[in-house]
PDB file of C-alpha atoms in Angstrom:
ATOM      1  CA  MET U  12     -58.094 -60.301 -24.270  1.00  0.00           C
ATOM      2  CA  ASP U  13     -57.152 -63.966 -24.210  1.00  0.00           C
ATOM      3  CA  LYS U  14     -54.602 -63.420 -26.989  1.00  0.00           C
ATOM      4  CA  MET U  15     -52.808 -60.713 -24.975  1.00  0.00           C
ATOM      5  CA  PHE U  16     -52.615 -63.000 -21.991  1.00  0.00           C
ATOM      6  CA  GLU U  17     -51.324 -65.880 -24.096  1.00  0.00           C
ATOM      7  CA  SER U  18     -48.700 -63.807 -25.848  1.00  0.00           C
ATOM      8  CA  SER U  19     -47.297 -62.331 -22.625  1.00  0.00           C
ATOM      9  CA  SER U  20     -47.143 -65.710 -20.903  1.00  0.00           C
ATOM     10  CA  SER U  21     -45.639 -67.439 -23.932  1.00  0.00           C
ATOM     11  CA  GLN U  22     -42.464 -65.355 -23.587  1.00  0.00           C
ATOM     12  CA  GLY U  23     -41.633 -67.422 -20.523  1.00  0.00           C
ATOM     13  CA  HIS U  24     -39.184 -64.974 -18.916  1.00  0.00           C
ATOM     14  CA  LEU U  25     -41.467 -62.531 -17.155  1.00  0.00           C
ATOM     15  CA  GLY U  26     -40.418 -62.034 -13.562  1.00  0.00           C
ATOM     16  CA  LYS U  27     -37.110 -63.833 -14.109  1.00  0.00           C
ATOM     17  CA  ARG U  28     -33.654 -62.342 -14.352  1.00  0.00           C
ATOM     18  CA  PRO U  29     -31.646 -63.003 -17.473  1.00  0.00           C
ATOM     19  CA  ALA U  30     -28.830 -65.479 -16.914  1.00  0.00           C
ATOM     20  CA  SER U  31     -25.530 -63.833 -15.949  1.00  0.00           C
ATOM     21  CA  SER U  32     -22.320 -64.806 -17.616  1.00  0.00           C
ATOM     22  CA  SER U  33     -19.669 -66.526 -15.528  1.00  0.00           C
ATOM     23  CA  ALA U  34     -17.313 -63.575 -16.129  1.00  0.00           C
ATOM     24  CA  ALA U  35     -19.846 -61.170 -14.644  1.00  0.00           C
ATOM     25  CA  LEU U  36     -20.357 -63.430 -11.614  1.00  0.00           C
ATOM     26  CA  GLU U  37     -16.598 -63.722 -11.104  1.00  0.00           C
ATOM     27  CA  LYS U  38     -16.238 -59.940 -11.314  1.00  0.00           C
ATOM     28  CA  ARG U  39     -18.969 -59.476  -8.663  1.00  0.00           C
ATOM     29  CA  GLY U  40     -17.255 -62.010  -6.387  1.00  0.00           C
ATOM     30  CA  LYS U  41     -13.925 -60.188  -6.668  1.00  0.00           C
ATOM     31  CA  LYS U  42     -15.630 -56.866  -5.949  1.00  0.00           C
ATOM     32  CA  ARG U  43     -17.202 -58.279  -2.766  1.00  0.00           C
ATOM     33  CA  ALA U  44     -13.861 -59.723  -1.642  1.00  0.00           C
ATOM     34  CA  THR U  45     -12.177 -56.347  -2.201  1.00  0.00           C
ATOM     35  CA  GLU U  46     -14.930 -54.588  -0.237  1.00  0.00           C
ATOM     36  CA  GLY U  47     -14.372 -57.023   2.647  1.00  0.00           C
ATOM     37  CA  GLN U  48     -10.647 -56.278   2.643  1.00  0.00           C
ATOM     38  CA  GLU U  49     -11.293 -52.524   2.585  1.00  0.00           C
ATOM     39  CA  GLU U  50     -13.708 -52.892   5.497  1.00  0.00           C
ATOM     40  CA  SER U  51     -11.154 -54.804   7.551  1.00  0.00           C
ATOM     41  CA  GLN U  52      -8.561 -52.119   6.826  1.00  0.00           C
ATOM     42  CA  ARG U  53     -10.993 -49.485   8.088  1.00  0.00           C
ATOM     43  CA  GLN U  54     -11.514 -51.350  11.365  1.00  0.00           C
ATOM     44  CA  ILE U  55      -9.056 -51.792  14.180  1.00  0.00           C
ATOM     45  CA  SER U  56      -8.974 -53.660  17.473  1.00  0.00           C
ATOM     46  CA  LEU U  57      -8.586 -51.509  20.572  1.00  0.00           C
ATOM     47  CA  THR U  58      -8.350 -52.458  24.225  1.00  0.00           C
ATOM     48  CA  VAL U  59      -9.498 -50.141  26.984  1.00  0.00           C
ATOM     49  CA  LYS U  60      -8.190 -51.027  30.437  1.00  0.00           C
ATOM     50  CA  SER U  61      -8.919 -49.820  33.914  1.00  0.00           C
ATOM     51  CA  GLN U  62      -7.530 -51.153  37.155  1.00  0.00           C
ATOM     52  CA  ASP U  63     -10.311 -53.751  37.370  1.00  0.00           C
ATOM     53  CA  LYS U  64     -11.627 -54.206  33.834  1.00  0.00           C
ATOM     54  CA  GLU U  65     -10.342 -54.803  30.301  1.00  0.00           C
ATOM     55  CA  VAL U  66     -12.671 -54.483  27.295  1.00  0.00           C
ATOM     56  CA  HIS U  67     -11.770 -55.238  23.685  1.00  0.00           C
ATOM     57  CA  PHE U  68     -13.392 -53.309  20.846  1.00  0.00           C
ATOM     58  CA  GLN U  69     -13.457 -53.830  17.084  1.00  0.00           C
ATOM     59  CA  VAL U  70     -14.185 -50.337  15.740  1.00  0.00           C
ATOM     60  CA  LYS U  71     -14.221 -48.336  12.553  1.00  0.00           C
ATOM     61  CA  ARG U  72     -11.436 -45.807  12.227  1.00  0.00           C
ATOM     62  CA  SER U  73     -14.052 -43.063  11.868  1.00  0.00           C
ATOM     63  CA  THR U  74     -15.802 -43.839  15.184  1.00  0.00           C
ATOM     64  CA  SER U  75     -15.560 -41.134  17.832  1.00  0.00           C
ATOM     65  CA  MET U  76     -13.358 -42.130  20.757  1.00  0.00           C
ATOM     66  CA  GLU U  77     -15.994 -40.704  23.082  1.00  0.00           C
ATOM     67  CA  LYS U  78     -18.473 -43.321  21.878  1.00  0.00           C
ATOM     68  CA  ILE U  79     -15.953 -46.112  22.542  1.00  0.00           C
ATOM     69  CA  LEU U  80     -14.980 -44.748  25.955  1.00  0.00           C
ATOM     70  CA  ARG U  81     -18.582 -44.261  27.062  1.00  0.00           C
ATOM     71  CA  LYS U  82     -19.305 -47.874  26.049  1.00  0.00           C
ATOM     72  CA  PHE U  83     -16.281 -48.997  28.075  1.00  0.00           C
ATOM     73  CA  CYS U  84     -17.562 -47.129  31.141  1.00  0.00           C
ATOM     74  CA  GLU U  85     -20.997 -48.674  30.686  1.00  0.00           C
ATOM     75  CA  LYS U  86     -19.532 -52.193  30.543  1.00  0.00           C
ATOM     76  CA  ALA U  87     -17.111 -51.553  33.422  1.00  0.00           C
ATOM     77  CA  ARG U  88     -19.838 -49.865  35.490  1.00  0.00           C
ATOM     78  CA  LEU U  89     -17.818 -46.680  35.826  1.00  0.00           C
ATOM     79  CA  GLU U  90     -19.039 -43.107  35.627  1.00  0.00           C
ATOM     80  CA  TYR U  91     -17.714 -41.571  32.411  1.00  0.00           C
ATOM     81  CA  ARG U  92     -17.416 -38.033  33.750  1.00  0.00           C
ATOM     82  CA  THR U  93     -15.096 -39.170  36.544  1.00  0.00           C
ATOM     83  CA  MET U  94     -12.655 -40.925  34.193  1.00  0.00           C
ATOM     84  CA  LYS U  95      -9.532 -39.733  32.404  1.00  0.00           C
ATOM     85  CA  PHE U  96      -8.142 -41.653  29.424  1.00  0.00           C
ATOM     86  CA  PHE U  97      -4.528 -42.033  28.306  1.00  0.00           C
ATOM     87  CA  MET U  98      -2.536 -43.562  25.479  1.00  0.00           C
ATOM     88  CA  ASP U  99       1.182 -44.016  26.063  1.00  0.00           C
ATOM     89  CA  SER U 100       0.814 -41.973  29.279  1.00  0.00           C
ATOM     90  CA  GLN U 101      -0.575 -39.006  27.314  1.00  0.00           C
ATOM     91  CA  SER U 102      -4.144 -37.712  27.493  1.00  0.00           C
ATOM     92  CA  PHE U 103      -5.958 -37.139  24.220  1.00  0.00           C
ATOM     93  CA  PRO U 104      -9.099 -35.336  23.037  1.00  0.00           C
ATOM     94  CA  VAL U 105     -11.996 -37.774  23.358  1.00  0.00           C
ATOM     95  CA  ASN U 106     -13.938 -36.101  20.541  1.00  0.00           C
ATOM     96  CA  SER U 107     -11.322 -37.300  18.012  1.00  0.00           C
ATOM     97  CA  THR U 108     -11.411 -40.490  15.939  1.00  0.00           C
ATOM     98  CA  ALA U 109      -8.973 -43.392  15.715  1.00  0.00           C
ATOM     99  CA  ASP U 110      -7.750 -42.017  12.377  1.00  0.00           C
ATOM    100  CA  GLU U 111      -7.141 -38.572  13.845  1.00  0.00           C
ATOM    101  CA  LEU U 112      -5.172 -40.120  16.712  1.00  0.00           C
ATOM    102  CA  HIS U 113      -3.243 -42.386  14.297  1.00  0.00           C
ATOM    103  CA  LEU U 114      -4.230 -45.485  16.272  1.00  0.00           C
ATOM    104  CA  ASN U 115      -3.109 -48.886  15.066  1.00  0.00           C
ATOM    105  CA  ASP U 116      -4.615 -52.314  15.383  1.00  0.00           C
ATOM    106  CA  GLY U 117      -4.006 -53.625  18.922  1.00  0.00           C
ATOM    107  CA  ASP U 118      -3.431 -50.251  20.633  1.00  0.00           C
ATOM    108  CA  GLU U 119      -4.398 -49.901  24.291  1.00  0.00           C
ATOM    109  CA  ILE U 120      -6.067 -47.065  26.155  1.00  0.00           C
ATOM    110  CA  GLU U 121      -5.743 -46.682  29.915  1.00  0.00           C
ATOM    111  CA  ALA U 122      -8.723 -45.497  31.956  1.00  0.00           C
ATOM    112  CA  LEU U 123      -8.082 -43.884  35.318  1.00  0.00           C
ATOM    113  CA  GLY U 124     -10.623 -42.514  37.754  1.00  0.00           C
ATOM    114  CA  TRP U 125     -10.094 -39.078  39.239  1.00  0.00           C
ATOM    115  CA  GLN U 126      -9.242 -39.202  42.906  1.00  0.00           C
ATOM    116  CA  THR U 127     -10.269 -36.457  45.242  1.00  0.00           C
ATOM    117  CA  GLY U 128      -8.135 -35.534  48.213  1.00  0.00           C
ATOM    118  CA  ALA U 129      -9.554 -35.612  51.700  1.00  0.00           C
TER     119      ALA U 129
END
């Protein structure tokens, strides 16, 4: 029993990773840098504005606009169901994504509350 213990501990590398070559480490670093660039290309900055409030968002292109607009209403203390949203004076389907709407970095969305006549 003692010999088995001695022989396994004499190998000296149990529980340790083998040393990586510098080429492999460089390759991993480049891969991480590329992933960071891809991530930044998948995210855009949007601004949602109402008469009283302006909120900036950094969002993924695949995020539902409804999620962004509900978050805006929460921050602006507005009731989502009473709001209408426009881009370039045109309404848009809120269940679409930034990709589907072909939004670009820095685009703005206008939020207007419905007014009822008296």
